[in-house]
Coordinates of C-alpha atoms in Angstrom, one line a residue:
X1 CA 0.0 0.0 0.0
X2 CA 2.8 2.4 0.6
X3 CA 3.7 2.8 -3.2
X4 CA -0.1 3.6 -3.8
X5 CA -1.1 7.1 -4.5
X6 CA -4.2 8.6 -2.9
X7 CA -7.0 9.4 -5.4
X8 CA -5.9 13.3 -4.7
X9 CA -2.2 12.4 -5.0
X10 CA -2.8 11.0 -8.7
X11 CA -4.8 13.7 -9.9
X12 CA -2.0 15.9 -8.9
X13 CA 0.5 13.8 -11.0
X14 CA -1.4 14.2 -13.3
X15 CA -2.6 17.1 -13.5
X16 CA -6.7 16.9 -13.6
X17 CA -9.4 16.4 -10.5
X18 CA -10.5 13.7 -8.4
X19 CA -14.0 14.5 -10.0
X20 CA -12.1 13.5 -13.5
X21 CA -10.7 10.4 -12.3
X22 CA -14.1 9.5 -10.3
X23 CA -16.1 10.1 -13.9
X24 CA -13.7 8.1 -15.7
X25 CA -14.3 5.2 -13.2
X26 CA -17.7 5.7 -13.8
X27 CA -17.6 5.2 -17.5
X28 CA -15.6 2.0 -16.2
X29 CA -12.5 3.6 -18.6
X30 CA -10.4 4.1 -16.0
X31 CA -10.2 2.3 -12.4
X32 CA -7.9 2.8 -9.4
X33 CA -5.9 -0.5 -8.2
X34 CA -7.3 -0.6 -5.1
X35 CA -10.2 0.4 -3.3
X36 CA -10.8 0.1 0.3
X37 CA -13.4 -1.1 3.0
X38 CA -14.2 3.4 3.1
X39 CA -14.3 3.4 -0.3
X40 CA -11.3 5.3 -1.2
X41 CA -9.0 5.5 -4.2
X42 CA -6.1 4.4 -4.6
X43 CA -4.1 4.5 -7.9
X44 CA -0.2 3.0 -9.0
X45 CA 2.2 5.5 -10.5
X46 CA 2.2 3.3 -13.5
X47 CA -0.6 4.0 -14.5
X48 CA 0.2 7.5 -15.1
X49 CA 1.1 6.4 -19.0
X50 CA -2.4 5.0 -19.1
X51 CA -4.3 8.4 -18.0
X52 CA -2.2 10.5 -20.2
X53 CA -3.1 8.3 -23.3
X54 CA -6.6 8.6 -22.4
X55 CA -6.5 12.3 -21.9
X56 CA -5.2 13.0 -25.1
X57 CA -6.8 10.6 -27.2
X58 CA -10.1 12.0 -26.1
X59 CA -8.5 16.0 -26.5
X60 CA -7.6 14.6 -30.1
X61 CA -11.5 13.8 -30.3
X62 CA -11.7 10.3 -29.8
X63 CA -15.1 9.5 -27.9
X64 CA -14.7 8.4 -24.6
X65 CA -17.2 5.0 -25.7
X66 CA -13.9 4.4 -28.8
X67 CA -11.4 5.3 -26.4
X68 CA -13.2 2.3 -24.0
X69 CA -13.2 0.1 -26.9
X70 CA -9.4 0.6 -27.6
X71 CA -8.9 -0.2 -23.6
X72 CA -10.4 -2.9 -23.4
X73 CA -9.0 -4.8 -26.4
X74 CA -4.9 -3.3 -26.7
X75 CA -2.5 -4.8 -29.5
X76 CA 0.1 -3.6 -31.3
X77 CA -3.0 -3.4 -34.3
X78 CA -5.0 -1.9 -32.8
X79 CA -2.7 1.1 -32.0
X80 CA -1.3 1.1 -34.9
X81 CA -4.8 1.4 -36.5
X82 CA -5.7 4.4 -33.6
X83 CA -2.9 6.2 -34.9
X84 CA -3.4 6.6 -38.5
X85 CA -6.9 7.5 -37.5
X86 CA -5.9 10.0 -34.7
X87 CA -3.2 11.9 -37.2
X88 CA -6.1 12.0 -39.8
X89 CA -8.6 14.0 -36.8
X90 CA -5.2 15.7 -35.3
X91 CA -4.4 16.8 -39.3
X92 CA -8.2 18.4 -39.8
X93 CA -8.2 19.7 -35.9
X94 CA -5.0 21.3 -36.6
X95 CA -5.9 22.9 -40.3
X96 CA -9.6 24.5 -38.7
X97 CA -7.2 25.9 -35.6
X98 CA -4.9 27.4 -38.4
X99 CA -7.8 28.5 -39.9
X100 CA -9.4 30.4 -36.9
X101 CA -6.1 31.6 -36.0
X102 CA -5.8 33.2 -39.4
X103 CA -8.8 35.1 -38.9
X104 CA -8.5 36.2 -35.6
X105 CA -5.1 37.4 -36.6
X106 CA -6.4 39.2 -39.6
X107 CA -9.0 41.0 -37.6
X108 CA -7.0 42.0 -35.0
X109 CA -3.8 43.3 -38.0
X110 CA -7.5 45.0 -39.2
X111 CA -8.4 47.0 -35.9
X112 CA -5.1 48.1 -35.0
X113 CA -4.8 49.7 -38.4
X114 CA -8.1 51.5 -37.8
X115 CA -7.6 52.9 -34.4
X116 CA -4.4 54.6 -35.7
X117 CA -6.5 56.8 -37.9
X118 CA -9.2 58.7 -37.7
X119 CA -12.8 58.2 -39.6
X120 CA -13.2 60.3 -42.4
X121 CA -9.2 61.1 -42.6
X122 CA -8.4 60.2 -46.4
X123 CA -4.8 58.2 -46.9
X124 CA -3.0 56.1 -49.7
X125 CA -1.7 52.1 -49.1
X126 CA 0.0 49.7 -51.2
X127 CA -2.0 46.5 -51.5
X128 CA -1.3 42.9 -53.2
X129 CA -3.5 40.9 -55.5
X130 CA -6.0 38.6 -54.3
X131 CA -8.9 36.9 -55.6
X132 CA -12.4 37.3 -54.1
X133 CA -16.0 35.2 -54.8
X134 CA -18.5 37.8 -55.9
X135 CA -22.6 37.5 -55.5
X136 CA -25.1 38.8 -57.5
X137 CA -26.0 42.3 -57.8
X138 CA -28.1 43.5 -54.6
X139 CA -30.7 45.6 -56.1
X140 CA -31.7 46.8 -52.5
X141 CA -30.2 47.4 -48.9
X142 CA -33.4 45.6 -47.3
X143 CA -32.1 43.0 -44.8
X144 CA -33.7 40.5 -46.5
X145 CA -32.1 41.2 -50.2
X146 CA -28.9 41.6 -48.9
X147 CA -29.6 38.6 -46.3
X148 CA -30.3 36.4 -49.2
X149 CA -27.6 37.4 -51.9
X150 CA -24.7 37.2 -49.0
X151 CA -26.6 33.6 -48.3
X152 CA -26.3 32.6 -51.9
X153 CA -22.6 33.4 -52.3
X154 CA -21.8 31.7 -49.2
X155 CA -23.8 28.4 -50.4
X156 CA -22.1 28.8 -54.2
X157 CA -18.4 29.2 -52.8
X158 CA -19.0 26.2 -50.1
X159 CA -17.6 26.6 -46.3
X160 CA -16.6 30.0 -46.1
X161 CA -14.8 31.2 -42.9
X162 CA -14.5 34.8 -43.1
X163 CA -11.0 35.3 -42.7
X164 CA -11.4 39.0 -43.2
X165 CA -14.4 40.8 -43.5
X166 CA -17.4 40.3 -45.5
X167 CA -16.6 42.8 -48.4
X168 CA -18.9 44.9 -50.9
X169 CA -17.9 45.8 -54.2
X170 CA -19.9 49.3 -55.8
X171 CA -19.3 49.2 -58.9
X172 CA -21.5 51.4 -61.7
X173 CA -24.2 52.0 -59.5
X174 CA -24.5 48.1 -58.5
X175 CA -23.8 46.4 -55.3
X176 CA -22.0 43.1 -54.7
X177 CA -21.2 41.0 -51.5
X178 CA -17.9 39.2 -52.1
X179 CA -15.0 36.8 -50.3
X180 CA -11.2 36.1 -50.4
X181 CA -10.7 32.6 -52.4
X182 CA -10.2 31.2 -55.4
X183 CA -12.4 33.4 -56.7
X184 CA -13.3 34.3 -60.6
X185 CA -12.6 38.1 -60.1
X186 CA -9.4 40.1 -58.7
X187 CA -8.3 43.0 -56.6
X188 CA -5.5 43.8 -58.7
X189 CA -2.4 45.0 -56.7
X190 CA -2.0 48.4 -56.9
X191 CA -1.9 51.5 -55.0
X192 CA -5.3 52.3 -53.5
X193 CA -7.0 55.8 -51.9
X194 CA -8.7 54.8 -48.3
X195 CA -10.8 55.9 -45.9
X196 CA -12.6 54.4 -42.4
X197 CA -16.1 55.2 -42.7
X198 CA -18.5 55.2 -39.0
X199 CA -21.5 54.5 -40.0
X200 CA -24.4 51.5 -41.6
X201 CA -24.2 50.4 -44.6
X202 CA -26.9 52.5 -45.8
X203 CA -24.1 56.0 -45.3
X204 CA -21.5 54.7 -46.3
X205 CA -22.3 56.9 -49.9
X206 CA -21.2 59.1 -47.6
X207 CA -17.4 58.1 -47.0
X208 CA -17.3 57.4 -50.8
X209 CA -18.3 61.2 -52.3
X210 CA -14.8 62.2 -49.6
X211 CA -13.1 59.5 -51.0
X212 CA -13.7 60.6 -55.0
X213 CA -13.1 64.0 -53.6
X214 CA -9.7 63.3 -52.1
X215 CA -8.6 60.6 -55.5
X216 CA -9.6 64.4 -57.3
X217 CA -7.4 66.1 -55.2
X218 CA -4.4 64.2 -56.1
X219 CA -4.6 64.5 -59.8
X220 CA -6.0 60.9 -60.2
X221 CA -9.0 59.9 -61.9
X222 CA -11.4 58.0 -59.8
X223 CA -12.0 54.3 -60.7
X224 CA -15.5 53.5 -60.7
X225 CA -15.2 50.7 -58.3
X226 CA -15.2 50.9 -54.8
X227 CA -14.3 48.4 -52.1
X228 CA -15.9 48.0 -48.7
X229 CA -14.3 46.0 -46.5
X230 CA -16.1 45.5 -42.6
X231 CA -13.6 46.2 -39.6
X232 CA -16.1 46.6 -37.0
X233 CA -19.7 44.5 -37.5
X234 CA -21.9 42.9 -35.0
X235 CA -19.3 40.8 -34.0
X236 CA -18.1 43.8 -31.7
X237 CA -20.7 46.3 -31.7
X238 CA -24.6 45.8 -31.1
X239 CA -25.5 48.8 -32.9
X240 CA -25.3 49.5 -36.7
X241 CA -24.1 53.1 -36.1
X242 CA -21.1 52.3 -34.8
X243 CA -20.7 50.1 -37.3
X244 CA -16.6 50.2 -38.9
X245 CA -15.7 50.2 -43.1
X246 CA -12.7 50.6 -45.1
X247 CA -13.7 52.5 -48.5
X248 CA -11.5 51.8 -50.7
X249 CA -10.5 52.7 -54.4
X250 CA -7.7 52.0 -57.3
X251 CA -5.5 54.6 -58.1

C-alpha cells in the first residue's frame, strides 16, 4: 500500500481532478488499483502512461465509448490502426485551428490599423492581388435582399470562414457582396486611396463622395469601383451606427 497514491495524489501527477478520475471510473474507462473497505481510491504510478493516453486521445476527439473500446482490447493493431486514424482528426483539428487563428489574426492586424486613424481622414496604401468570390447584384439594402444574396454566395463558394471581413464591391451603380478565395474576379495590386467610414451600410455613400473628392485632389481619376471592407460589425458592436468600413478605391 505504501507505493499507492491517494486518489488526490494521482490527480495531482497528473494534473486533472478527483472528480475527473471519479467520472472516468464511472464510465468504467479508468479504475484505481485498489479500493478500500471506506471506499477510497487508490491508484499506482504506473498507470500515469495510461491516464495521459486517455487524456489525449479524447482532446484529439476520440469519444470516450472508442477510447473504451481501444482499452479494453490493446494490440500492437490496434494502435497502430488508432494512430493513422488519430493523425487523420489531429491533421483536420489542426488545419480548422490554423484556420481560426488566421482570422482572428487578420481581424485583430484590421483594428489596430483602424484605431491609428481617424474616420473620415483620407490616406493612400500599397495593397497585393487577391482573388475574391463575388454575389449577384443587390438591387436593394433591405435585410432580407442583402440577407439572401450574401446567403447565396456563401452556399455557391462552399464553407466560407471569413478570414477577413465580408466585403462589398460598388461598382456602376450596382452592389455586390464578395470573399477572399479562389475566386473568378481580382483585386488587382496596386496603390489604392482609403478611408474608415463610422457608419451603416446605408451611409456609407457618404465616406465614398470624400473619397472621389480626395482621389480628385491628387490629380487621379477615380475608378469606378469601390471596395468596402467591414472592420467593426456585429461581431463587436450591437448597434449599426457604430458600425466600422474601409472605403477603398484603385488609383
Amino acid at each position: 500500500m505504501d507505493h499507492l497514491l491517494t486518489c488526490g495524489e494521482f490527480a495531482k501527477l497528473c494534473h486533472t481532478s478527483k472528480d475527473t478520475l471519479v467520472w472516468y471510473q464511472k464510465k468504467g474507462l479508468f479504475e484505481p488499483v485498489y479500493v478500500d473497505e471506506r471506499g477510497y481510491r487508490y491508484y499506482d504510478v504506473l498507470q500515469y502512461d495510461t491516464f495521459l493516453t486517455i487524456q489525449q486521445l479524447s482532446v484529439a476527439g476520440l469519444s470516450l465509448d472508442a477510447i473504451k473500446a481501444y482499452l479494453s482490447d490493446k494490440s500492437i493493431d490496434s494502435m497502430m490502426n488508432l494512430y493513422d486514424e488519430i493523425d487523420g482528426m489531429l491533421e483536420r483539428k489542426i488545419s480548422s485551428l490554423q484556420s481560426i487563428q488566421k482570422r482572428f489574426t487578420m481581424m485583430d492586424n484590421a483594428l489596430e490599423a483602424y484605431v491609428d486613424r481617424a474616420c473620415g481622414s483620407c490616406f493612400v496604401e500599397e495593397r497585393n492581388e487577391k482573388r475574391i468570390h463575388v454575389s449577384d447584384c443587390v438591387t436593394c439594402m433591405e435585410d432580407g435582399v442583402m440577407a439572401r444574396c450574401m446567403g447565396d454566395l456563401i452556399h455557391r463558394v462552399g464553407r466560407v470562414d471569413l478570414v477577413s471581413s465580408l466585403g462589398m464591391k460598388m461598382v456602376d451603380g450596382c452592389l455586390y457582396f464578395y470573399v477572399y478565395g479562389e475566386g473568378e474576379e481580382v483585386i488587382p495590386q496596386g496603390r489604392y486611396a482609403c478611408v474608415y467610414h463610422k457608419g451603416s451600410y446605408e451611409s456609407v455613400e457618404e465616406s465614398v463622395s470624400i473619397l472621389r473628392e480626395y482621389v480628385c485632389s491628387l490629380g487621379c481619376e477615380c475608378s469606378d469601383c469601390v471596395f468596402v471592407e467591414m472592420v467593426v460589425g456585429d461581431w463587436i458592436v450591437d448597434d449599426a451606427s457604430a458600425y466600422v468600413m474601409k472605403v477603398f478605391v484603385e488609383l
